Structures are given as C-alpha cells and as structure tokens.
Coordinates of C-alpha atoms and ligand atoms in Angstrom, one line a residue:
M98 CA 7.3 12.2 -11.7
V99 CA 6.1 14.2 -8.8
E100 CA 5.3 17.3 -10.9
R101 CA 3.8 15.7 -13.9
Q102 CA 2.2 12.5 -12.6
L103 CA 1.1 13.7 -9.2
R104 CA 0.9 17.4 -8.6
R105 CA -0.7 18.3 -12.0
R106 CA -3.2 15.5 -11.6
G107 CA -4.4 16.9 -8.4
I108 CA -2.7 15.1 -5.6
P109 CA -3.4 17.8 -3.0
D110 CA -1.2 16.8 -0.1
D111 CA 2.2 18.4 0.1
R112 CA 3.5 15.9 2.7
V113 CA 2.8 13.1 0.3
L114 CA 4.4 14.8 -2.6
A115 CA 7.5 15.5 -0.6
A116 CA 7.6 11.9 0.7
M117 CA 7.4 10.6 -2.9
E118 CA 10.2 13.0 -3.9
R119 CA 12.4 11.4 -1.2
V120 CA 11.9 7.7 -1.8
P121 CA 14.3 6.3 -4.4
R122 CA 11.8 4.3 -6.5
E123 CA 14.6 2.8 -8.6
L124 CA 15.8 0.8 -5.5
F125 CA 12.4 -1.0 -5.4
V126 CA 12.3 -2.4 -9.0
P127 CA 14.2 -5.2 -10.6
D128 CA 17.2 -4.4 -12.8
S129 CA 15.3 -5.4 -15.9
V130 CA 12.8 -2.5 -15.6
R131 CA 15.0 0.0 -13.8
P132 CA 15.0 2.5 -16.8
Y133 CA 11.3 2.7 -16.3
A134 CA 11.3 3.1 -12.5
Y135 CA 9.7 6.6 -12.7
A136 CA 7.3 5.8 -15.5
D137 CA 3.6 6.5 -15.1
D138 CA 2.7 2.8 -14.7
A139 CA 2.7 -0.3 -12.6
L140 CA 5.8 -2.5 -13.4
P141 CA 6.5 -6.2 -13.0
I142 CA 8.5 -7.2 -9.9
G143 CA 8.5 -11.0 -10.5
Q144 CA 6.3 -13.8 -9.2
G145 CA 3.4 -12.3 -11.3
Q146 CA 3.2 -9.3 -9.1
T147 CA 3.6 -5.5 -9.7
I148 CA 4.8 -2.4 -8.0
S149 CA 1.9 0.0 -8.0
Q150 CA 1.7 3.1 -10.3
P151 CA 3.1 6.2 -8.5
F152 CA -0.3 8.0 -8.9
V153 CA -2.1 5.1 -7.1
V154 CA 0.5 5.1 -4.3
A155 CA 0.1 8.9 -3.9
T156 CA -3.7 8.6 -3.9
I157 CA -3.7 5.8 -1.2
C158 CA -1.3 7.8 1.0
S159 CA -3.4 11.0 0.6
L160 CA -6.6 9.2 1.6
L161 CA -4.9 7.9 4.8
A162 CA -4.3 11.5 5.9
L163 CA -1.2 10.7 8.0
D164 CA 0.4 13.3 10.3
G165 CA 3.6 11.4 11.3
S166 CA 2.4 9.9 14.5
E167 CA 0.7 6.7 13.3
R168 CA 1.3 3.0 13.2
V169 CA 0.3 1.8 9.8
L170 CA -0.3 -1.7 8.4
D171 CA 0.6 -2.2 4.7
V172 CA -1.0 -5.4 3.2
G173 CA 0.8 -6.8 0.2
T174 CA 4.4 -5.6 0.5
G175 CA 5.4 -6.5 -3.1
S176 CA 8.5 -4.4 -3.8
G177 CA 8.3 -2.5 -0.5
Y178 CA 7.8 0.8 -2.3
Q179 CA 4.4 1.7 -0.8
A180 CA 5.8 0.7 2.7
A181 CA 8.7 3.1 2.1
V182 CA 6.4 6.0 1.2
L183 CA 4.2 5.2 4.3
A184 CA 7.4 5.1 6.4
E185 CA 8.1 8.7 5.3
L186 CA 4.6 9.8 6.4
A187 CA 4.0 7.8 9.6
A188 CA 5.9 6.8 12.7
E189 CA 5.9 3.0 12.2
V190 CA 5.0 0.6 9.4
V191 CA 4.2 -3.1 9.6
T192 CA 4.0 -4.6 6.1
I193 CA 3.0 -8.2 5.3
E194 CA 3.6 -10.2 2.1
R195 CA 2.5 -13.8 1.4
L196 CA 5.4 -14.6 -0.9
Q197 CA 8.7 -15.2 1.0
E198 CA 10.9 -14.3 -1.9
L199 CA 9.3 -10.9 -2.5
A200 CA 9.3 -10.2 1.3
E201 CA 13.1 -10.8 1.3
T202 CA 13.8 -8.6 -1.7
A203 CA 11.6 -5.8 -0.2
R204 CA 13.4 -6.1 3.2
A205 CA 16.8 -5.7 1.5
A206 CA 15.5 -2.7 -0.6
L207 CA 14.0 -1.0 2.5
A208 CA 17.3 -1.5 4.4
A209 CA 19.3 -0.1 1.4
A210 CA 17.0 2.9 1.2
G211 CA 17.2 3.5 5.0
Y212 CA 13.8 2.7 6.5
P213 CA 14.4 1.1 9.9
N214 CA 10.8 1.9 10.9
V215 CA 9.4 -0.7 8.6
E216 CA 8.9 -4.3 9.8
V217 CA 8.4 -6.8 6.9
R218 CA 6.5 -10.0 7.7
V219 CA 5.6 -13.1 5.7
G220 CA 2.0 -14.3 6.0
D221 CA -1.6 -14.0 5.0
G222 CA -2.2 -10.2 5.3
S223 CA -6.0 -10.7 4.7
L224 CA -6.0 -11.6 8.4
G225 CA -4.0 -8.5 9.4
V226 CA -1.3 -8.7 12.1
E227 CA -3.3 -9.0 15.3
E228 CA -0.4 -8.8 17.7
R229 CA 0.5 -5.3 16.4
A230 CA -3.0 -4.0 16.3
P231 CA -4.6 -1.5 16.6
F232 CA -3.5 0.4 13.5
D233 CA -4.3 4.0 12.8
A234 CA -4.3 3.3 9.1
I235 CA -4.2 0.3 6.8
A236 CA -3.3 0.3 3.1
V237 CA -4.2 -2.7 1.0
A238 CA -2.4 -3.2 -2.3
A239 CA -4.3 -6.1 -3.6
A240 CA -7.9 -6.4 -4.8
T241 CA -10.5 -7.9 -2.3
P242 CA -14.2 -8.8 -2.8
T243 CA -15.0 -7.1 0.5
V244 CA -13.1 -5.1 3.1
P245 CA -11.6 -8.0 5.1
P246 CA -13.3 -8.1 8.5
A247 CA -10.1 -8.8 10.4
L248 CA -8.5 -5.7 8.9
Y249 CA -11.5 -3.5 9.9
E250 CA -11.3 -5.0 13.4
Q251 CA -7.6 -4.1 13.7
L252 CA -8.3 -0.4 13.0
A253 CA -8.3 2.0 15.9
V254 CA -11.5 4.0 16.2
G255 CA -11.0 7.0 13.9
G256 CA -8.6 4.9 11.8
R257 CA -8.7 4.7 8.0
I258 CA -8.4 1.8 5.6
V259 CA -7.9 2.1 1.9
V260 CA -8.8 -1.0 -0.2
P261 CA -9.3 -1.8 -3.9
R262 CA -12.7 -3.5 -3.6
G263 CA -14.4 -5.4 -6.4
S264 CA -13.8 -8.3 -8.7
R265 CA -10.6 -9.8 -10.0
D266 CA -11.1 -7.8 -13.2
G267 CA -11.6 -4.3 -11.8
Q268 CA -12.1 -2.5 -8.5
K269 CA -12.9 0.8 -6.9
L270 CA -10.5 2.2 -4.5
V271 CA -12.5 2.8 -1.3
L272 CA -11.7 4.6 1.9
V273 CA -13.4 3.3 5.0
V274 CA -13.2 5.2 8.3
R275 CA -13.9 3.3 11.5
T276 CA -16.1 5.4 13.7
V277 CA -17.9 4.7 17.0
D278 CA -21.1 4.2 14.9
G279 CA -19.4 1.8 12.5
P280 CA -17.8 2.0 9.0
V281 CA -18.2 5.2 6.9
E282 CA -17.3 4.7 3.3
H283 CA -16.2 6.7 0.4
A284 CA -15.5 5.3 -3.1
V285 CA -12.7 7.1 -4.9
L286 CA -11.6 5.9 -8.3
P287 CA -11.6 2.9 -10.5
V288 CA -8.4 0.8 -10.3
R289 CA -7.0 -2.5 -11.3
F290 CA -4.9 -4.5 -8.7
V291 CA -3.6 -8.0 -8.5
P292 CA -5.9 -10.2 -6.3
L293 CA -5.5 -10.5 -2.6
L294 CA -5.3 -14.2 -2.0
G295 CA -5.8 -15.9 1.4
D296 CA -8.6 -16.5 3.9
E297 CA -10.4 -13.2 3.6
G298 CA -9.4 -12.5 0.0
F299 CA -10.1 -14.5 -3.2
G300 CA -8.9 -17.8 -1.7
E301 CA -5.6 -19.6 -2.6
T302 CA -6.2 -20.1 -6.3
Ligands
LIG50 N1 2.5 -2.3 -2.4 C1 3.3 -3.0 -3.4 C2 2.3 -3.5 -4.5 C3 2.4 -5.0 -4.5 S1 1.2 -5.9 -5.5 C4 4.4 -2.2 -4.0 O1 4.5 -1.0 -3.6 O2 5.2 -2.7 -4.7 C5 0.3 -6.8 -4.2 C6 1.1 -7.8 -3.4 O3 0.2 -8.4 -2.5 C7 1.8 -8.9 -4.2 O4 3.1 -8.9 -3.9 C8 1.1 -10.2 -3.6 O5 2.0 -11.3 -3.5 C9 0.6 -9.7 -2.3 N2 -0.5 -10.4 -1.7 C10 -1.6 -11.0 -2.3 N3 -2.3 -11.6 -1.4 C11 -1.8 -11.4 -0.2 C12 -2.1 -11.8 1.1 N4 -3.2 -12.5 1.4 N5 -1.3 -11.4 2.1 C13 -0.1 -10.7 1.9 N6 0.2 -10.3 0.7 C14 -0.6 -10.7 -0.4

C-alpha cells in the first residue's frame, strides 16, 4: 500500500509514509471488508459512513506538516484510522464523531492498536472542541460548504486546517493556514467525502 499507492503517487513526506506503514489498517475496518483493508479505496464502515482512502489520509497528513509536538483535532472520527495516523505524527489527538456507535467502535480499535494519546469524543465536530483549543492542526474528514468558523477560531496562529470544501457532490481539499494577517488558502485536489452535518456543516438532514 505505502509503496504503490502513496510513495509512487508522490506523497513526499517520509514521516507520513512511515506512520502509515505502522498503523494496522485492518483493525479499523469491519470484518466484512477486512480482505480489502489495504485496497486503494474508501470502504464502508457502517451507518452510511466510510473509512477514507489511504492516499487521501496521506495527503491530509502531509499537508498538516506535523513534527511530533502538536495537539491535533480530527473532526469525523469514523473508523478512527485517520486519528491513529495522526497519533503517530503528533503528540496528542482529540477526535470527535457525531455517531455514538462509530465513536465506540473507533475507541476500541484505537485501544487495540495501542494509541493512548487519542481522546475520542461524541458530539458536533463542526463546532470544534473549545475546551481543548488551541490546536496546532485540524483535519476534517467530512465535506463542508465553508471552513467552519469555529474550527478556524480554535487554530493556533501558524496552525493549519485541511478541509474538503464544496458541495455534497464534490469538493476540493483545501489547506488553510491561520496567520496573524488572517487565513491563507491553498486548494489541493478534487475529492469526494461524506457530508459534515451539524451546526456549521450541511445541517442535520
Ligand atoms: N476519518 C475517518 C473518516 C470518517 S468519514 C476515518 O479515518 O475512518 C466522516 C465521519 O464524519 C463520519 O463518521 C460521520 O459520521 C462524521 N461526521 C459527520 N458530521 C459530523 C459532525 N458534525 N461532527 C462529528 N462527526 C461528523
């Protein structure tokens, strides 16, 4: 997976490649799709949700440019896989999921895989996790019409947020850096994520 799907396709960051080599992705997918755990695809994890494609996880992690010292917020825990990769790359990860059942499964997978530096919360991640802010980096794993203002506000100055921004049907992965002069934006690649619901997302429909 790392060689064919990531390194050859130009993921430049050796720390990210090494992290993805270490995380046992098979622990984060349901039994029914376990044979495909390392496939070049998103996979269903129940409740209409998906675990992101490895290439997309690697791209998000590379854009966040982590050095191991950071506190990171991961919005949309899903399977917990992205949180595990972030936990390899940063000091501490707070991850938030709106669906209780997925949060519980993710919590168990993260414990089994050995990531004590991840805290799994249940709630509306479009509002961030104010009491743990500021974050040095934020990864959003669900599509939003705009960068949720609460998430930008919870970034440290110099912090980075990666968000799939667009419509429900298609988005661009964007990197926004919070600077003293305001947000600086870079659009990276077209992607397709499940919608971020909640107050600052697409609403509860
Ligand atoms: N990072 C995940 C991908 C999960 S898909 C992984 O590696 O497996 C996106 C997840 O975002 C879904 O589980 C969905 O339930 C969740 N989600 C959608 N809106 C949300 C919100 N407002 N707050 C928290 N989680 C949300």
